[in-house]
CSV table of C-alpha atoms in Angstrom, one decimal:
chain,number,residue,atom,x,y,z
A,1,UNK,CA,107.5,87.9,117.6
A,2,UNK,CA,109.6,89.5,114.8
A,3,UNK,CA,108.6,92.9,113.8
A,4,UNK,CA,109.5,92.9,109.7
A,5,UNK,CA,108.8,96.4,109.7
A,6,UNK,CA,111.4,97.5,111.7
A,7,UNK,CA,114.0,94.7,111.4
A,8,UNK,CA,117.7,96.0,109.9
A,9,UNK,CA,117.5,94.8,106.5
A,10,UNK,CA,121.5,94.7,106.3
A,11,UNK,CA,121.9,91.1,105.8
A,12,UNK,CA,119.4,89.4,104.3
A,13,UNK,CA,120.6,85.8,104.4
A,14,UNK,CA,121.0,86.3,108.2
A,15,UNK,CA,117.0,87.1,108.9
A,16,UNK,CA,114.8,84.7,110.3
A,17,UNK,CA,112.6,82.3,108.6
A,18,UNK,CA,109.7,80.1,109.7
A,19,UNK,CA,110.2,76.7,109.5
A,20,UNK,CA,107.0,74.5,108.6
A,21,UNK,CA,105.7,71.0,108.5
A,22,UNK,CA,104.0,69.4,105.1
A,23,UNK,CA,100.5,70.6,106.0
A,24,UNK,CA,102.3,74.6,106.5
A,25,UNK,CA,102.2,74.6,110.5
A,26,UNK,CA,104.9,76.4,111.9
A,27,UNK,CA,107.7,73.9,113.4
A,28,UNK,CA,110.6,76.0,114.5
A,29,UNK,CA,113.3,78.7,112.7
A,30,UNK,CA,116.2,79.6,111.1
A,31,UNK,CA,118.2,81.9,109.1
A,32,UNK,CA,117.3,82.3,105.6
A,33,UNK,CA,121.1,81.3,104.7
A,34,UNK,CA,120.8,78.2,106.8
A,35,UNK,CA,117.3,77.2,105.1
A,36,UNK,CA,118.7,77.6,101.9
A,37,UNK,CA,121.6,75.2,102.1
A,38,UNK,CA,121.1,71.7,100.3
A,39,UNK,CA,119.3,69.5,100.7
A,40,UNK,CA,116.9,72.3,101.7
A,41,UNK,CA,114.7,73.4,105.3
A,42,UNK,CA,110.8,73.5,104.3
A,43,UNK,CA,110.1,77.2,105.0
A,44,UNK,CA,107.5,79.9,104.7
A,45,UNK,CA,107.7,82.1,101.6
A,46,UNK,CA,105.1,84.1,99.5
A,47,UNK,CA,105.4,85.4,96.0
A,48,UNK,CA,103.6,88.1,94.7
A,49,UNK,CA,102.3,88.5,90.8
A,50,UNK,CA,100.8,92.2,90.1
A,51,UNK,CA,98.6,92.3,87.3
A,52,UNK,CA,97.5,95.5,85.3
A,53,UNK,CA,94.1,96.8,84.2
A,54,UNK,CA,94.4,94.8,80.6
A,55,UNK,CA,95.8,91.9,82.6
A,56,UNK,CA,99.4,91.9,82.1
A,57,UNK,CA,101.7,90.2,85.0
A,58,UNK,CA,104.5,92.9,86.2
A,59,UNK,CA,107.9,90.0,86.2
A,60,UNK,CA,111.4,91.5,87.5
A,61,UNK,CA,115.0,90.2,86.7
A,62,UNK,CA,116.5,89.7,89.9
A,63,UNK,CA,119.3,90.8,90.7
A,64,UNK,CA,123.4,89.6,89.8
A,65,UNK,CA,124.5,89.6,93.6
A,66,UNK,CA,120.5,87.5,94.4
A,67,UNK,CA,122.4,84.2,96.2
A,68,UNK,CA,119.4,82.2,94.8
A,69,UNK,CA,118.8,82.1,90.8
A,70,UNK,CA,120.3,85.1,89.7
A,71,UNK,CA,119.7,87.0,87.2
A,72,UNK,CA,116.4,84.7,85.9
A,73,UNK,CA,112.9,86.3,85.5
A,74,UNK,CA,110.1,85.7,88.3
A,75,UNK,CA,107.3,87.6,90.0
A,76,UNK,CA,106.7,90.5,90.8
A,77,UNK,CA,109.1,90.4,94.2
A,78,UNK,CA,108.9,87.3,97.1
A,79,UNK,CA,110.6,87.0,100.1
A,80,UNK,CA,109.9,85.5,103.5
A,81,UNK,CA,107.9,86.4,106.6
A,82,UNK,CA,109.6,86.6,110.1
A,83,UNK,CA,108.4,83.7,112.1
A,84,UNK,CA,105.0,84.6,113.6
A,85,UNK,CA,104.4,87.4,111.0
A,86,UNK,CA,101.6,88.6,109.0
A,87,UNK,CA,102.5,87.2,104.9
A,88,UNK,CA,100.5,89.8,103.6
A,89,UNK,CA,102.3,92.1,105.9
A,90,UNK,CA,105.7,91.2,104.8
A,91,UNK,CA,105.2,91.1,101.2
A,92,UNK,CA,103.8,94.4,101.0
A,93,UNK,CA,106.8,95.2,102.9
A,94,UNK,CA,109.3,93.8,100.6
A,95,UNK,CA,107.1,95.0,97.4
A,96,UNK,CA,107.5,98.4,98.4
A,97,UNK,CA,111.4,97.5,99.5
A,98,UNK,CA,112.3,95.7,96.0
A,99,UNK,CA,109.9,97.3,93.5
A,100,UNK,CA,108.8,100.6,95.1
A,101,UNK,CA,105.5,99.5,94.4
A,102,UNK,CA,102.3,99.4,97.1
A,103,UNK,CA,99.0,97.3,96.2
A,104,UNK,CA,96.3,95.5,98.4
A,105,UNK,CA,97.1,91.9,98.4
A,106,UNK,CA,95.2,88.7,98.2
A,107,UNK,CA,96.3,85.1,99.1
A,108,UNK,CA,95.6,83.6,95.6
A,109,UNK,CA,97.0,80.0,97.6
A,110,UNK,CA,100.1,77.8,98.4
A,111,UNK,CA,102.5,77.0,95.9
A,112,UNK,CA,105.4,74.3,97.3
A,113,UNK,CA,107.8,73.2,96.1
A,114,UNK,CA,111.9,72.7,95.9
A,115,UNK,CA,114.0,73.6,93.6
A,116,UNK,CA,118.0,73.4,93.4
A,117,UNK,CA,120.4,76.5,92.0
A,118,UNK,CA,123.4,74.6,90.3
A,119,UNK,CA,125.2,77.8,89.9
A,120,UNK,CA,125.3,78.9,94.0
A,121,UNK,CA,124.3,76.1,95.4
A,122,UNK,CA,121.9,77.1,97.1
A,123,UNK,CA,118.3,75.5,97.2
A,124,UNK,CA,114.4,76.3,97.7
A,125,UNK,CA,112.4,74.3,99.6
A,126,UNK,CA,109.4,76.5,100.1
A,127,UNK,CA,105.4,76.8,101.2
A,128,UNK,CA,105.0,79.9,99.3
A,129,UNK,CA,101.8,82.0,99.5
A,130,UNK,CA,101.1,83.0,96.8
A,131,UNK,CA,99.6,86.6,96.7
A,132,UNK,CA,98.3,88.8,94.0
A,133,UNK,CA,97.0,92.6,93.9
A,134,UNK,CA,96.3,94.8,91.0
A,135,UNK,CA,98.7,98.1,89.5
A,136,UNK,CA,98.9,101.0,87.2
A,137,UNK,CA,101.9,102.6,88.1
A,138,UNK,CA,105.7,102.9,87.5
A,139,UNK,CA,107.8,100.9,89.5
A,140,UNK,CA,111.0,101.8,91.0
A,141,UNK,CA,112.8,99.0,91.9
A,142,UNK,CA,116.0,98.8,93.8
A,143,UNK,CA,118.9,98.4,91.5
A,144,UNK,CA,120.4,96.2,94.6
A,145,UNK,CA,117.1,94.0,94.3
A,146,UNK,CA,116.1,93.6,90.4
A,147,UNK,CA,118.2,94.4,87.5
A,148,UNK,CA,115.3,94.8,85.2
A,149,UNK,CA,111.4,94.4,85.3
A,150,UNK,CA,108.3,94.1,82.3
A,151,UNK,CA,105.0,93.7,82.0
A,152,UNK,CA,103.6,90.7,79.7
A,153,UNK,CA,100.8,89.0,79.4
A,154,UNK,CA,100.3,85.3,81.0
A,155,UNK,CA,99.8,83.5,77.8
A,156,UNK,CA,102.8,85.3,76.3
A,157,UNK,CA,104.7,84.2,79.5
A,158,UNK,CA,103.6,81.0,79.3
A,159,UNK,CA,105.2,80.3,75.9
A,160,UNK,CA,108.0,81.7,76.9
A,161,UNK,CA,108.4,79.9,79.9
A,162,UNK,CA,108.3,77.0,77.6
A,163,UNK,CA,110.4,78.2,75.0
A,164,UNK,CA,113.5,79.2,77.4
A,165,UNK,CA,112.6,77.8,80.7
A,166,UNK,CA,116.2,78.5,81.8
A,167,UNK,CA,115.7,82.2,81.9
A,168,UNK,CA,112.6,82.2,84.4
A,169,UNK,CA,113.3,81.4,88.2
A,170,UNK,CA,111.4,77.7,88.8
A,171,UNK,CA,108.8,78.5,90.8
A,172,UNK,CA,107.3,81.2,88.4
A,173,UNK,CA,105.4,78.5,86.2
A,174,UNK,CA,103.4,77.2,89.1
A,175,UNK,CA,103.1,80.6,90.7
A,176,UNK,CA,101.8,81.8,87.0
A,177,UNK,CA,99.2,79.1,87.3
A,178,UNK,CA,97.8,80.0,90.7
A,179,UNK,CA,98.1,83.8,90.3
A,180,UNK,CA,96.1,84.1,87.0
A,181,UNK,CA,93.2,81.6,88.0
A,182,UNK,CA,92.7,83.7,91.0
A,183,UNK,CA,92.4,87.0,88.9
A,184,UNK,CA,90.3,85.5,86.5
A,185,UNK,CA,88.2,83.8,88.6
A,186,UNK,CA,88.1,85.8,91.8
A,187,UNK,CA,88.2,82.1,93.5
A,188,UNK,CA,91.7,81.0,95.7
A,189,UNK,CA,93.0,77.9,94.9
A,190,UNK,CA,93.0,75.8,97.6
């Protein structure tokens, strides 16, 4: 097994990724690079959507040198687990690496979907848990990571997303969905 926590984080596109069926079961690996190239390797994810104490969602800009939908708006941070690792684990690994940020994190469910990046080339193809956890802080996120982050409220974000739905990263609408009925309801979606 993969220890996240201590893996070189050097080249990114060269970790390892879990590989899973249509009902989430791990089938095998590969590098992130590799399951990113079209048509697309099913894979495990997770995305994480902090919310505020007057129920704001924290959204960063990723980054201009991200190889997957750069410079579009989504969650909090996501990444991917090593295969055989913990999600929660490895996104409160890669919250702390991208935003600077550390929270207790609940599944909120499983988003999938796939989703292909004209501009690189590249492509998602992911069963992404979806997480949320609760902040009032400042973030400090990694100029390498995120070129910008804000704090808005999900019906605000949910116009928006409707308005210019070429500025947001694809998966944020359906992570939205599950994220916010979680925190309002306390209830997973399964």
């Amino acid at each position: 097994m993969t220890d996240t926590l201590v893996q070189p984080i050097s080249d990114r596109e060269a970790l390892p990724v879990e590989l899973v069926d249509d009902a989430g079961r791990a089938v095998g690996a590969c590098s992130v690079a590799e399951a990113h190239m079209a048509p697309g390797l099913l894979h495990r994810a997770f995305s994480v959507l902090l919310f505020d104490s007057e129920g704001r969602v924290l959204l960063q800009q990723r980054a201009a040198v991200k190889t997957r939908f750069p410079l579009l708006w989504a969650n909090t941070c996501c990444g991917h687990p090593a295969p055989g690792d913990s999600v929660a684990t490895a996104a409160a690994v890669r919250l702390s690496q991208e935003m600077g940020l550390t929270a207790t994190l609940s599944e909120a469910g499983i988003y999938r979907y796939h989703a292909a990046d004209r501009r690189t080339g590249r492509v998602e193809s992911e069963w992404d848990h979806v997480l949320i956890g609760e902040l009032d802080g400042t973030p400090r996120p990694d100029p390498a990571e995120v070129a910008d982050y804000v704090w808005i409220r999900p019906e605000a974000l949910r116009d928006a997303l409707t308005d210019n739905p070429a500025a947001y990263a694809p998966w944020l609408a359906g992570v939205l969905d599950i994220a916010h009925h979680a925190h309002v309801t306390g209830i997973p979606v399964r």
